[in-house]
Amino acid sequence: MATKVKAKAVVRKGKPAQASAKGKKWVYLFGEVKAAEKYAGSWEGVRSLLGGKGSGLADMTRAGVPVPPGFTVTTEACNGFRTTGKFPAGMWEQALVAMKQTEKATGKKFGDANNPLLVSCRSGAKFSMPGMMNTILNIGLNDEVVDGMIKLTNNPRFVWDLYRRLIEMFGTTVFNLDDEIFEHPMAEYKASNGYKVDTEMTAEDWQALVSTFKAVFTKHVGFDFPQDVYKQLEYAIKAVFESWMGKRAIDYRRATGISDDLGTAVNIQTMVFGNMGDDSGTGVAFTRNPSTGDQKMMGEYLLNAQGEDVVAGIRNADPIEHLVGSMPKVYKQFMDITKKLEKHYKDMQDVEFTIERGKLYMLQTRNGKRTAKSTVKIAVDMAKEKLISKEEAVLRITPETVDALLHPQFDESAMKKAENDGAFFAKGVNASPGAAVGQVYFDADTTEKMTKEHKQDTIMVRPFTKPDDVHGMIASQGVLTSEGGATSHAAVVARQFGIPCVVGASAIKIDLEKRHMTVGDVVVKEGDWISVDGNTGKVFIGKIPTTAPSLEEQTELLTLLTWADEISARKGVRVGPKGYPTRGLQVWANADYPKDAQRARAYGAVGIGLCRTEHMFFEPERLPIVQRMILSETSEERTNALNELLPYQRKDFDGLFEAMDGYPVIIRLIDPPLHEFMPDEEKLLEEVITMRVKGETEGLKAKEDLLVAIKGMHESNPMMGMRGVRLSISMPEIVEMQVRAIFEAAADCTLRKIVVKPEVMIPLTGTVKELEWIQPRLVRIAAAVMDEKKVKFEYKFGTMIEIPRAAVTAAEIAKYAEFFSFGTNDLTQMTYGYSRDDAERNFLITYQEQGILEKNPFQTIDRGGVGKLMDWAIAEGRKSRPTLEVGICGEHGGDPDSIEWCHIIGNNYVSCSPFRVPIARLAAAHASLKHAGKKIAEDK
Ligand code: ADP
Ligand code: MG
Ligand code: MG
């Protein structure tokens, strides 16, 4: 099983070999994997050509794993069929040849009643789309073959059962008939004979049902079930090709971002039978637990059953461990094979197998779908097992995975309380983790409609789910089923999409007609609220509050993030001109309060990139002083008010420095326009008018004066008016007080042996002259405080770069500023000339739909414009000050794509909300790995 074939990049310009489609190879035997590799150029290419299932079967065949013989019709043939509606020239002839070779390999003959070969026709795209496309089993049966097979096997019950399955599958998958058309007469037949389960059906019963099914088929399709086995094969292959463009498959691709152009391959494979008695069986297994990641196989099997029986959750399957008792040899062989497969693919495998009369066959292997939790645990475990490197482990985790792990969970105590209050409803299998709260709906269409049109949070509840329920599942907050186990359809799909899910809550009786479900005499009606806990499998009536999970408890994630930090910290990850960092990005956080700073530290931030000080002015006991300060008529009055504020500010900063002991803390001086601290003008006017009308005089004068003052402060575009450094130059007393508070707090902390690294950030600079005016005054205050307190510590003065002019003139700005921090929200607004609120409300969606903007530039940095300005600013800034420290503190600091850009252009750090710090740490490591060793200037 050689994995990646290191072939030269094969560029097939103009596809000369395909000039005549007839000469092209459309069909590969499972044994022809070498030829496929040669043609496709890489293993990735083979997967595109033969699909995931086909390439897996071929790869297993090469490794000597027992796989029933067969062949694959390529995805290229599917794409040909899709455009013309016909098999491409030569394809069918090649399939016939491959059939002959399969006959040879098995010693059986397709359509020969004396020694029949039966095959399955299985779909399989490059990326697995479980259950989304068609598969038909038992092809090659007709009336004659049935007779012959009964003689051969002496098992008429088995053969008639196969035949009725074939007719049913043909009807439903090839001719799109409703399942019900077959299920209904079957249920009726069973009921009239007093049978409860299929196993009670006798040979005669199945035979009778075959007649019924044939009649049903003829009635609905318009002709008899085809007796020509090659006609069956042709129909089946076409049906699989067509299923690629079926609604189910298209919906699934939209939801998972798989391209329509890939097409599906078709696998024709010799049937093996798990339903030949109690020495036969079929099952599915994951080599590790797909929900928790535990290093223990999780699988289920059924004796005397075929194909879909396990996955469909129709009969209750046995856990795989039980196989060791009934078939110890097969069990051991199975464990050996799966272990080998895991080693080979270096990933958790999801396998299908069938045992025919004591002989094991592998029918599929693929990288298993799994939860976020399991993804991280498996990656970390595999790195520890030395199956993969740490770098690979880090690369395997996507930012979305980390995001999912930090998503809310039910509050423990709230859950206990609900239990005590009698809100517990039922318990099932915890199939996919997470907390879901929503209104109950009993079918996929209603669930989707209520979510999309009525904007409700919904929980989809079904006895079990089928592929055509997926749109409802995706729309819902969570899924609950009363039947099925951990490998049932509902469980697999929910895990893949990260939807909390509980399956097999068998105490629940669902009444789809009355639109309610019951446990005992407790009734939950459609539209009622429930809470579904995918972690414990418990379901509650009503809404249970959720909380953010703690990172400290997620040991594997912590380990992974530590590896990520190691990777980012490697010297030589970046190579750049003088002053550029040689390591990867650091991750800092935006935090205004000590408690945010503590969370930031807990989440792994190594600095505060933005502390906004204006929040501190809004506290109820401070706001009146702030307002008095603003309304002051003389500088002296103002200073007096500010002196009252000083102790408050000092205390705020003290807490922040203490929480960030040893790490830099960037504090931004006051930024917003002053009117934001004043009462609302309209409201005040209303009050004044009311007082006048009522003739109330007490306090009227003060209100009138205030109104006049506020009117005087009115600006027509305050966001571009007197704020930021402009305000500080007009009214320096405020920032002078702030700087004093910062340095007094820093000095006090130093005296308490706390290591402080304050960095004072001046917002909204547009010209160096502004810094030239304000910065020396502030530095003098800093020096004075240190003198007064007789301490010394590191500090910096710097500026935000959020006005395009500042970016353009960065070389001059950096003569004063010791650090830059990109305020990419404002920088984006001003570079595009969009006001964010207006843009997002009015035209941004249209722009994205029309392809004018590829992404929302407020979420992801616009590399071509805003990003270029940043790049220029850094380069220019470092030219005049090589030690310039560069960061970003806008929302973009937590966006993986923007983080990559910051790595490329030579930022020292990114700063984001504490909650996004883990994601940013991962993204920083990804950027380091992706661009390792590349020259900064050449890497853009
Ligand atoms: P899906 O992609 O929906 O899982 P598959 O092609 O894997 O569809 O087939 C559906 C079921 O039929 C699986 O359980 C598979 O193991 C079984 N099956 C497919 N081909 C054969 C075969 N040749 N012999 C026995 N069982 C088969
Ligand atoms: Mg399968
Ligand atoms: Mg700003």
Short mmCIF file of N, CA, C and O in Angstrom, two decimals, residues 213-318:
data_model
loop_
_atom_site.label_atom_id
_atom_site.label_comp_id
_atom_site.label_asym_id
_atom_site.label_seq_id
_atom_site.Cartn_x
_atom_site.Cartn_y
_atom_site.Cartn_z
N PHE A 213 -43.80 -7.52 -5.18
CA PHE A 213 -42.87 -6.44 -5.54
C PHE A 213 -42.78 -6.28 -7.06
O PHE A 213 -42.70 -5.17 -7.58
N LYS A 214 -42.77 -7.42 -7.76
CA LYS A 214 -42.71 -7.34 -9.24
C LYS A 214 -43.94 -6.59 -9.76
O LYS A 214 -43.82 -5.75 -10.65
N ALA A 215 -45.08 -6.92 -9.20
CA ALA A 215 -46.31 -6.26 -9.65
C ALA A 215 -46.26 -4.77 -9.35
O ALA A 215 -46.60 -3.93 -10.19
N VAL A 216 -45.78 -4.45 -8.15
CA VAL A 216 -45.64 -3.04 -7.77
C VAL A 216 -44.72 -2.33 -8.76
O VAL A 216 -44.99 -1.25 -9.24
N PHE A 217 -43.60 -2.99 -9.05
CA PHE A 217 -42.60 -2.42 -9.96
C PHE A 217 -43.24 -2.12 -11.32
O PHE A 217 -43.13 -1.01 -11.84
N THR A 218 -43.90 -3.12 -11.87
CA THR A 218 -44.51 -2.96 -13.21
C THR A 218 -45.53 -1.83 -13.21
O THR A 218 -45.56 -0.98 -14.10
N LYS A 219 -46.33 -1.80 -12.14
CA LYS A 219 -47.38 -0.79 -12.06
C LYS A 219 -46.79 0.63 -12.06
O LYS A 219 -47.27 1.51 -12.76
N HIS A 220 -45.74 0.82 -11.29
CA HIS A 220 -45.23 2.19 -11.14
C HIS A 220 -44.20 2.58 -12.18
O HIS A 220 -44.05 3.76 -12.50
N VAL A 221 -43.45 1.58 -12.70
CA VAL A 221 -42.40 1.93 -13.66
C VAL A 221 -42.94 1.86 -15.09
O VAL A 221 -42.46 2.58 -15.97
N GLY A 222 -43.91 1.03 -15.29
CA GLY A 222 -44.50 0.96 -16.64
C GLY A 222 -44.00 -0.22 -17.46
O GLY A 222 -44.48 -0.47 -18.55
N PHE A 223 -42.99 -0.94 -16.95
CA PHE A 223 -42.59 -2.19 -17.61
C PHE A 223 -42.10 -3.16 -16.54
O PHE A 223 -41.89 -2.77 -15.40
N ASP A 224 -41.89 -4.41 -16.98
CA ASP A 224 -41.51 -5.43 -16.00
C ASP A 224 -40.07 -5.24 -15.50
O ASP A 224 -39.24 -4.67 -16.21
N PHE A 225 -39.83 -5.78 -14.35
CA PHE A 225 -38.46 -5.76 -13.82
C PHE A 225 -37.54 -6.45 -14.83
O PHE A 225 -37.81 -7.58 -15.23
N PRO A 226 -36.43 -5.79 -15.23
CA PRO A 226 -35.60 -6.34 -16.31
C PRO A 226 -34.97 -7.69 -15.95
O PRO A 226 -34.30 -7.80 -14.92
N GLN A 227 -35.16 -8.66 -16.84
CA GLN A 227 -34.59 -9.99 -16.63
C GLN A 227 -33.19 -10.09 -17.23
O GLN A 227 -32.43 -10.97 -16.86
N ASP A 228 -32.86 -9.17 -18.14
CA ASP A 228 -31.54 -9.16 -18.76
C ASP A 228 -30.54 -8.56 -17.77
O ASP A 228 -30.62 -7.38 -17.41
N VAL A 229 -29.59 -9.37 -17.28
CA VAL A 229 -28.70 -8.91 -16.21
C VAL A 229 -27.80 -7.75 -16.67
O VAL A 229 -27.45 -6.87 -15.87
N TYR A 230 -27.41 -7.74 -17.93
CA TYR A 230 -26.57 -6.63 -18.41
C TYR A 230 -27.37 -5.33 -18.50
O TYR A 230 -26.85 -4.25 -18.29
N LYS A 231 -28.67 -5.49 -18.81
CA LYS A 231 -29.55 -4.32 -18.79
C LYS A 231 -29.60 -3.77 -17.34
O LYS A 231 -29.55 -2.56 -17.11
N GLN A 232 -29.68 -4.68 -16.37
CA GLN A 232 -29.69 -4.27 -14.96
C GLN A 232 -28.42 -3.46 -14.65
O GLN A 232 -28.48 -2.40 -14.02
N LEU A 233 -27.30 -4.00 -15.13
CA LEU A 233 -26.03 -3.34 -14.85
C LEU A 233 -26.00 -1.93 -15.45
O LEU A 233 -25.60 -0.96 -14.81
N GLU A 234 -26.48 -1.84 -16.68
CA GLU A 234 -26.48 -0.55 -17.37
C GLU A 234 -27.36 0.47 -16.63
O GLU A 234 -26.96 1.60 -16.36
N TYR A 235 -28.56 0.02 -16.29
CA TYR A 235 -29.47 0.89 -15.52
C TYR A 235 -28.81 1.36 -14.22
O TYR A 235 -28.90 2.53 -13.84
N ALA A 236 -28.16 0.42 -13.57
CA ALA A 236 -27.59 0.73 -12.25
C ALA A 236 -26.47 1.76 -12.37
O ALA A 236 -26.42 2.73 -11.59
N ILE A 237 -25.59 1.58 -13.35
CA ILE A 237 -24.49 2.53 -13.50
C ILE A 237 -25.04 3.93 -13.81
O ILE A 237 -24.63 4.93 -13.21
N LYS A 238 -26.03 3.97 -14.71
CA LYS A 238 -26.62 5.27 -15.05
C LYS A 238 -27.25 5.91 -13.81
O LYS A 238 -27.13 7.12 -13.58
N ALA A 239 -27.91 5.07 -13.02
CA ALA A 239 -28.59 5.61 -11.83
C ALA A 239 -27.58 6.21 -10.87
O ALA A 239 -27.82 7.26 -10.25
N VAL A 240 -26.41 5.56 -10.73
CA VAL A 240 -25.40 6.11 -9.82
C VAL A 240 -24.88 7.44 -10.37
O VAL A 240 -24.78 8.43 -9.64
N PHE A 241 -24.58 7.48 -11.66
CA PHE A 241 -24.15 8.74 -12.27
C PHE A 241 -25.20 9.82 -12.02
O PHE A 241 -24.87 10.95 -11.64
N GLU A 242 -26.45 9.48 -12.26
CA GLU A 242 -27.50 10.48 -12.11
C GLU A 242 -27.66 10.94 -10.65
O GLU A 242 -28.00 12.08 -10.39
N SER A 243 -27.39 10.01 -9.73
CA SER A 243 -27.57 10.39 -8.32
C SER A 243 -26.61 11.49 -7.90
O SER A 243 -26.82 12.18 -6.91
N TRP A 244 -25.51 11.65 -8.67
CA TRP A 244 -24.58 12.75 -8.37
C TRP A 244 -25.30 14.10 -8.47
O TRP A 244 -25.02 15.02 -7.71
N MET A 245 -26.24 14.21 -9.38
CA MET A 245 -26.96 15.47 -9.52
C MET A 245 -28.34 15.43 -8.85
O MET A 245 -29.18 16.29 -9.09
N GLY A 246 -28.57 14.41 -8.01
CA GLY A 246 -29.84 14.36 -7.26
C GLY A 246 -29.88 15.46 -6.22
O GLY A 246 -28.85 15.99 -5.81
N LYS A 247 -31.07 15.80 -5.77
CA LYS A 247 -31.25 16.91 -4.83
C LYS A 247 -30.47 16.68 -3.53
O LYS A 247 -29.80 17.56 -3.03
N ARG A 248 -30.60 15.44 -3.02
CA ARG A 248 -29.90 15.08 -1.78
C ARG A 248 -28.42 15.39 -1.89
O ARG A 248 -27.82 16.03 -1.03
N ALA A 249 -27.83 14.89 -2.98
CA ALA A 249 -26.38 15.04 -3.16
C ALA A 249 -26.01 16.50 -3.33
O ALA A 249 -25.00 16.96 -2.77
N ILE A 250 -26.82 17.23 -4.06
CA ILE A 250 -26.51 18.65 -4.27
C ILE A 250 -26.59 19.42 -2.95
O ILE A 250 -25.69 20.18 -2.61
N ASP A 251 -27.65 19.18 -2.20
CA ASP A 251 -27.79 19.85 -0.89
C ASP A 251 -26.57 19.57 -0.02
O ASP A 251 -26.04 20.46 0.64
N TYR A 252 -26.16 18.32 -0.02
CA TYR A 252 -25.04 17.93 0.82
C TYR A 252 -23.76 18.65 0.38
O TYR A 252 -23.00 19.15 1.21
N ARG A 253 -23.58 18.72 -0.93
CA ARG A 253 -22.37 19.40 -1.42
C ARG A 253 -22.38 20.88 -1.08
O ARG A 253 -21.36 21.46 -0.74
N ARG A 254 -23.55 21.50 -1.17
CA ARG A 254 -23.65 22.92 -0.80
C ARG A 254 -23.24 23.10 0.67
O ARG A 254 -22.52 24.03 1.02
N ALA A 255 -23.72 22.19 1.49
CA ALA A 255 -23.45 22.32 2.93
C ALA A 255 -22.00 22.04 3.27
O ALA A 255 -21.49 22.53 4.27
N THR A 256 -21.31 21.23 2.47
CA THR A 256 -19.95 20.85 2.82
C THR A 256 -18.91 21.49 1.92
O THR A 256 -17.72 21.30 2.12
N GLY A 257 -19.39 22.25 0.93
CA GLY A 257 -18.45 22.94 0.05
C GLY A 257 -17.71 22.03 -0.92
O GLY A 257 -16.61 22.33 -1.34
N ILE A 258 -18.33 20.90 -1.27
CA ILE A 258 -17.72 20.02 -2.27
C ILE A 258 -18.17 20.50 -3.65
O ILE A 258 -19.34 20.83 -3.85
N SER A 259 -17.24 20.52 -4.59
CA SER A 259 -17.56 21.06 -5.92
C SER A 259 -18.40 20.08 -6.74
O SER A 259 -18.21 18.87 -6.69
N ASP A 260 -19.32 20.63 -7.54
CA ASP A 260 -20.16 19.81 -8.41
C ASP A 260 -19.36 19.14 -9.52
O ASP A 260 -19.79 18.15 -10.09
N ASP A 261 -18.19 19.70 -9.83
CA ASP A 261 -17.45 19.20 -10.99
C ASP A 261 -16.73 17.89 -10.75
O ASP A 261 -16.23 17.28 -11.69
N LEU A 262 -16.64 17.47 -9.50
CA LEU A 262 -15.83 16.28 -9.22
C LEU A 262 -16.43 15.03 -9.83
O LEU A 262 -15.73 14.18 -10.35
N GLY A 263 -17.74 14.89 -9.77
CA GLY A 263 -18.40 13.69 -10.27
C GLY A 263 -18.18 12.51 -9.34
O GLY A 263 -17.32 12.54 -8.46
N THR A 264 -18.98 11.46 -9.55
CA THR A 264 -18.80 10.26 -8.74
C THR A 264 -18.26 9.14 -9.61
O THR A 264 -18.54 9.09 -10.80
N ALA A 265 -17.48 8.26 -8.98
CA ALA A 265 -17.08 7.03 -9.67
C ALA A 265 -18.15 5.98 -9.40
O ALA A 265 -19.02 6.17 -8.54
N VAL A 266 -18.10 4.88 -10.13
CA VAL A 266 -19.01 3.76 -9.87
C VAL A 266 -18.16 2.53 -9.64
O VAL A 266 -17.24 2.25 -10.42
N ASN A 267 -18.46 1.82 -8.57
CA ASN A 267 -17.72 0.60 -8.27
C ASN A 267 -18.62 -0.60 -8.48
O ASN A 267 -19.70 -0.67 -7.90
N ILE A 268 -18.17 -1.50 -9.34
CA ILE A 268 -18.90 -2.76 -9.54
C ILE A 268 -18.13 -3.83 -8.79
O ILE A 268 -16.93 -4.04 -9.05
N GLN A 269 -18.80 -4.46 -7.85
CA GLN A 269 -18.06 -5.36 -6.97
C GLN A 269 -18.83 -6.65 -6.72
O GLN A 269 -20.05 -6.62 -6.51
N THR A 270 -18.10 -7.74 -6.75
CA THR A 270 -18.68 -9.05 -6.47
C THR A 270 -19.41 -9.03 -5.13
O THR A 270 -18.86 -8.56 -4.14
N MET A 271 -20.63 -9.53 -5.14
CA MET A 271 -21.38 -9.56 -3.89
C MET A 271 -20.82 -10.63 -2.96
O MET A 271 -20.50 -11.74 -3.39
N VAL A 272 -20.71 -10.27 -1.70
CA VAL A 272 -20.50 -11.28 -0.66
C VAL A 272 -21.69 -11.16 0.27
O VAL A 272 -22.28 -10.09 0.40
N PHE A 273 -22.04 -12.26 0.91
CA PHE A 273 -23.33 -12.29 1.59
C PHE A 273 -23.19 -12.47 3.10
O PHE A 273 -22.68 -13.49 3.57
N GLY A 274 -23.64 -11.48 3.79
CA GLY A 274 -23.65 -11.57 5.25
C GLY A 274 -24.93 -12.20 5.75
O GLY A 274 -25.11 -12.37 6.95
N ASN A 275 -25.80 -12.54 4.82
CA ASN A 275 -27.10 -13.09 5.23
C ASN A 275 -27.25 -14.55 4.82
O ASN A 275 -28.30 -14.99 4.39
N MET A 276 -26.15 -15.30 4.94
CA MET A 276 -26.22 -16.73 4.60
C MET A 276 -26.36 -17.61 5.82
O MET A 276 -26.10 -18.80 5.76
N GLY A 277 -26.72 -17.06 6.94
CA GLY A 277 -26.87 -17.86 8.15
C GLY A 277 -26.11 -17.24 9.30
O GLY A 277 -25.60 -16.13 9.18
N ASP A 278 -26.02 -17.96 10.41
CA ASP A 278 -25.43 -17.36 11.59
C ASP A 278 -23.91 -17.40 11.60
O ASP A 278 -23.29 -16.90 12.54
N ASP A 279 -23.30 -17.99 10.56
CA ASP A 279 -21.85 -17.86 10.44
C ASP A 279 -21.52 -16.71 9.49
O ASP A 279 -20.42 -16.57 9.00
N SER A 280 -22.53 -15.88 9.20
CA SER A 280 -22.34 -14.74 8.31
C SER A 280 -22.83 -13.48 9.02
O SER A 280 -23.62 -13.57 9.96
N GLY A 281 -22.36 -12.35 8.51
CA GLY A 281 -22.81 -11.10 9.14
C GLY A 281 -22.23 -9.90 8.43
O GLY A 281 -21.44 -10.02 7.49
N THR A 282 -22.64 -8.73 8.88
CA THR A 282 -22.13 -7.51 8.27
C THR A 282 -22.04 -6.42 9.34
O THR A 282 -22.77 -6.46 10.33
N GLY A 283 -21.11 -5.50 9.12
CA GLY A 283 -20.97 -4.46 10.14
C GLY A 283 -20.16 -3.26 9.69
O GLY A 283 -19.63 -3.22 8.58
N VAL A 284 -20.12 -2.28 10.56
CA VAL A 284 -19.31 -1.08 10.32
C VAL A 284 -18.54 -0.78 11.60
O VAL A 284 -19.00 -1.12 12.69
N ALA A 285 -17.37 -0.17 11.44
CA ALA A 285 -16.60 0.15 12.64
C ALA A 285 -15.71 1.36 12.41
O ALA A 285 -15.29 1.63 11.29
N PHE A 286 -15.46 2.08 13.48
CA PHE A 286 -14.48 3.15 13.49
C PHE A 286 -13.30 2.66 14.30
O PHE A 286 -13.49 2.12 15.39
N THR A 287 -12.07 2.87 13.79
CA THR A 287 -10.91 2.33 14.51
C THR A 287 -10.66 3.04 15.83
O THR A 287 -9.96 2.53 16.69
N ARG A 288 -11.19 4.26 15.97
CA ARG A 288 -11.18 4.94 17.28
C ARG A 288 -12.55 5.55 17.48
O ARG A 288 -13.31 5.71 16.51
N ASN A 289 -12.83 5.95 18.68
CA ASN A 289 -14.17 6.48 18.96
C ASN A 289 -14.39 7.84 18.27
O ASN A 289 -13.70 8.80 18.58
N PRO A 290 -15.33 7.92 17.34
CA PRO A 290 -15.50 9.15 16.57
C PRO A 290 -16.13 10.28 17.38
O PRO A 290 -16.15 11.42 16.95
N SER A 291 -16.63 9.97 18.55
CA SER A 291 -17.28 10.99 19.36
C SER A 291 -16.30 11.56 20.39
O SER A 291 -16.17 12.76 20.54
N THR A 292 -15.57 10.66 21.07
CA THR A 292 -14.64 11.12 22.11
C THR A 292 -13.19 11.07 21.66
O THR A 292 -12.33 11.72 22.25
N GLY A 293 -12.90 10.28 20.63
CA GLY A 293 -11.52 10.12 20.18
C GLY A 293 -10.79 9.01 20.92
O GLY A 293 -9.63 8.74 20.63
N ASP A 294 -11.46 8.38 21.88
CA ASP A 294 -10.80 7.32 22.65
C ASP A 294 -10.21 6.26 21.72
O ASP A 294 -10.79 5.93 20.69
N GLN A 295 -9.07 5.73 22.18
CA GLN A 295 -8.31 4.82 21.34
C GLN A 295 -8.89 3.42 21.40
O GLN A 295 -8.18 2.45 21.59
N LYS A 296 -10.18 3.33 21.24
CA LYS A 296 -10.81 2.01 21.30
C LYS A 296 -11.77 1.93 20.14
O LYS A 296 -12.50 2.88 19.87
N MET A 297 -11.73 0.81 19.44
CA MET A 297 -12.60 0.66 18.28
C MET A 297 -14.06 0.78 18.70
O MET A 297 -14.47 0.30 19.76
N MET A 298 -14.83 1.43 17.83
CA MET A 298 -16.26 1.49 18.08
C MET A 298 -16.97 0.96 16.84
O MET A 298 -16.84 1.51 15.76
N GLY A 299 -17.66 -0.15 17.00
CA GLY A 299 -18.32 -0.71 15.83
C GLY A 299 -19.54 -1.51 16.21
O GLY A 299 -19.81 -1.79 17.38
N GLU A 300 -20.30 -1.84 15.19
CA GLU A 300 -21.51 -2.62 15.40
C GLU A 300 -21.64 -3.63 14.27
O GLU A 300 -21.22 -3.36 13.15
N TYR A 301 -22.23 -4.77 14.57
CA TYR A 301 -22.45 -5.75 13.51
C TYR A 301 -23.76 -6.49 13.75
O TYR A 301 -24.30 -6.48 14.86
N LEU A 302 -24.21 -7.11 12.70
CA LEU A 302 -25.43 -7.92 12.77
C LEU A 302 -25.11 -9.26 12.14
O LEU A 302 -24.51 -9.31 11.07
N LEU A 303 -25.50 -10.34 12.79
CA LEU A 303 -25.36 -11.64 12.16
C LEU A 303 -26.51 -11.83 11.18
O LEU A 303 -27.60 -11.29 11.36
N ASN A 304 -26.24 -12.60 10.15
CA ASN A 304 -27.26 -12.93 9.17
C ASN A 304 -28.00 -11.67 8.66
O ASN A 304 -29.22 -11.57 8.77
N ALA A 305 -27.22 -10.74 8.12
CA ALA A 305 -27.82 -9.50 7.63
C ALA A 305 -27.03 -9.00 6.44
O ALA A 305 -25.89 -9.42 6.22
N GLN A 306 -27.63 -8.12 5.68
CA GLN A 306 -26.95 -7.63 4.48
C GLN A 306 -26.86 -6.11 4.46
O GLN A 306 -27.80 -5.43 4.86
N GLY A 307 -25.70 -5.67 3.95
CA GLY A 307 -25.53 -4.27 3.56
C GLY A 307 -26.01 -3.25 4.56
O GLY A 307 -25.49 -3.16 5.67
N GLU A 308 -27.00 -2.54 4.14
CA GLU A 308 -27.42 -1.35 4.87
C GLU A 308 -28.06 -1.63 6.22
O GLU A 308 -28.31 -0.70 6.98
N ASP A 309 -28.36 -2.88 6.53
CA ASP A 309 -29.14 -3.19 7.72
C ASP A 309 -28.60 -2.54 9.00
O ASP A 309 -29.36 -2.08 9.84
N VAL A 310 -27.26 -2.49 9.12
CA VAL A 310 -26.68 -1.93 10.34
C VAL A 310 -26.86 -0.41 10.37
O VAL A 310 -27.37 0.15 11.33
N VAL A 311 -26.44 0.21 9.26
CA VAL A 311 -26.44 1.68 9.21
C VAL A 311 -27.87 2.22 9.32
O VAL A 311 -28.13 3.23 9.96
N ALA A 312 -28.80 1.51 8.69
CA ALA A 312 -30.18 1.98 8.70
C ALA A 312 -30.77 1.92 10.10
O ALA A 312 -31.79 2.54 10.37
N GLY A 313 -30.11 1.20 10.99
CA GLY A 313 -30.59 1.14 12.37
C GLY A 313 -31.93 0.43 12.48
O GLY A 313 -32.70 0.68 13.40
N ILE A 314 -32.21 -0.46 11.51
CA ILE A 314 -33.51 -1.12 11.52
C ILE A 314 -33.56 -2.21 12.60
O ILE A 314 -34.51 -2.31 13.35
N ARG A 315 -32.49 -3.00 12.64
CA ARG A 315 -32.40 -3.96 13.74
C ARG A 315 -31.34 -3.48 14.72
O ARG A 315 -30.39 -2.81 14.32
N ASN A 316 -31.48 -3.81 15.98
CA ASN A 316 -30.46 -3.39 16.95
C ASN A 316 -29.21 -4.23 16.81
O ASN A 316 -29.24 -5.45 16.97
N ALA A 317 -28.11 -3.56 16.49
CA ALA A 317 -26.87 -4.28 16.22
C ALA A 317 -26.11 -4.58 17.52
O ALA A 317 -26.38 -3.98 18.55
N ASP A 318 -25.16 -5.51 17.43
CA ASP A 318 -24.31 -5.84 18.58
C ASP A 318 -23.03 -5.03 18.52
O ASP A 318 -22.51 -4.78 17.44
#
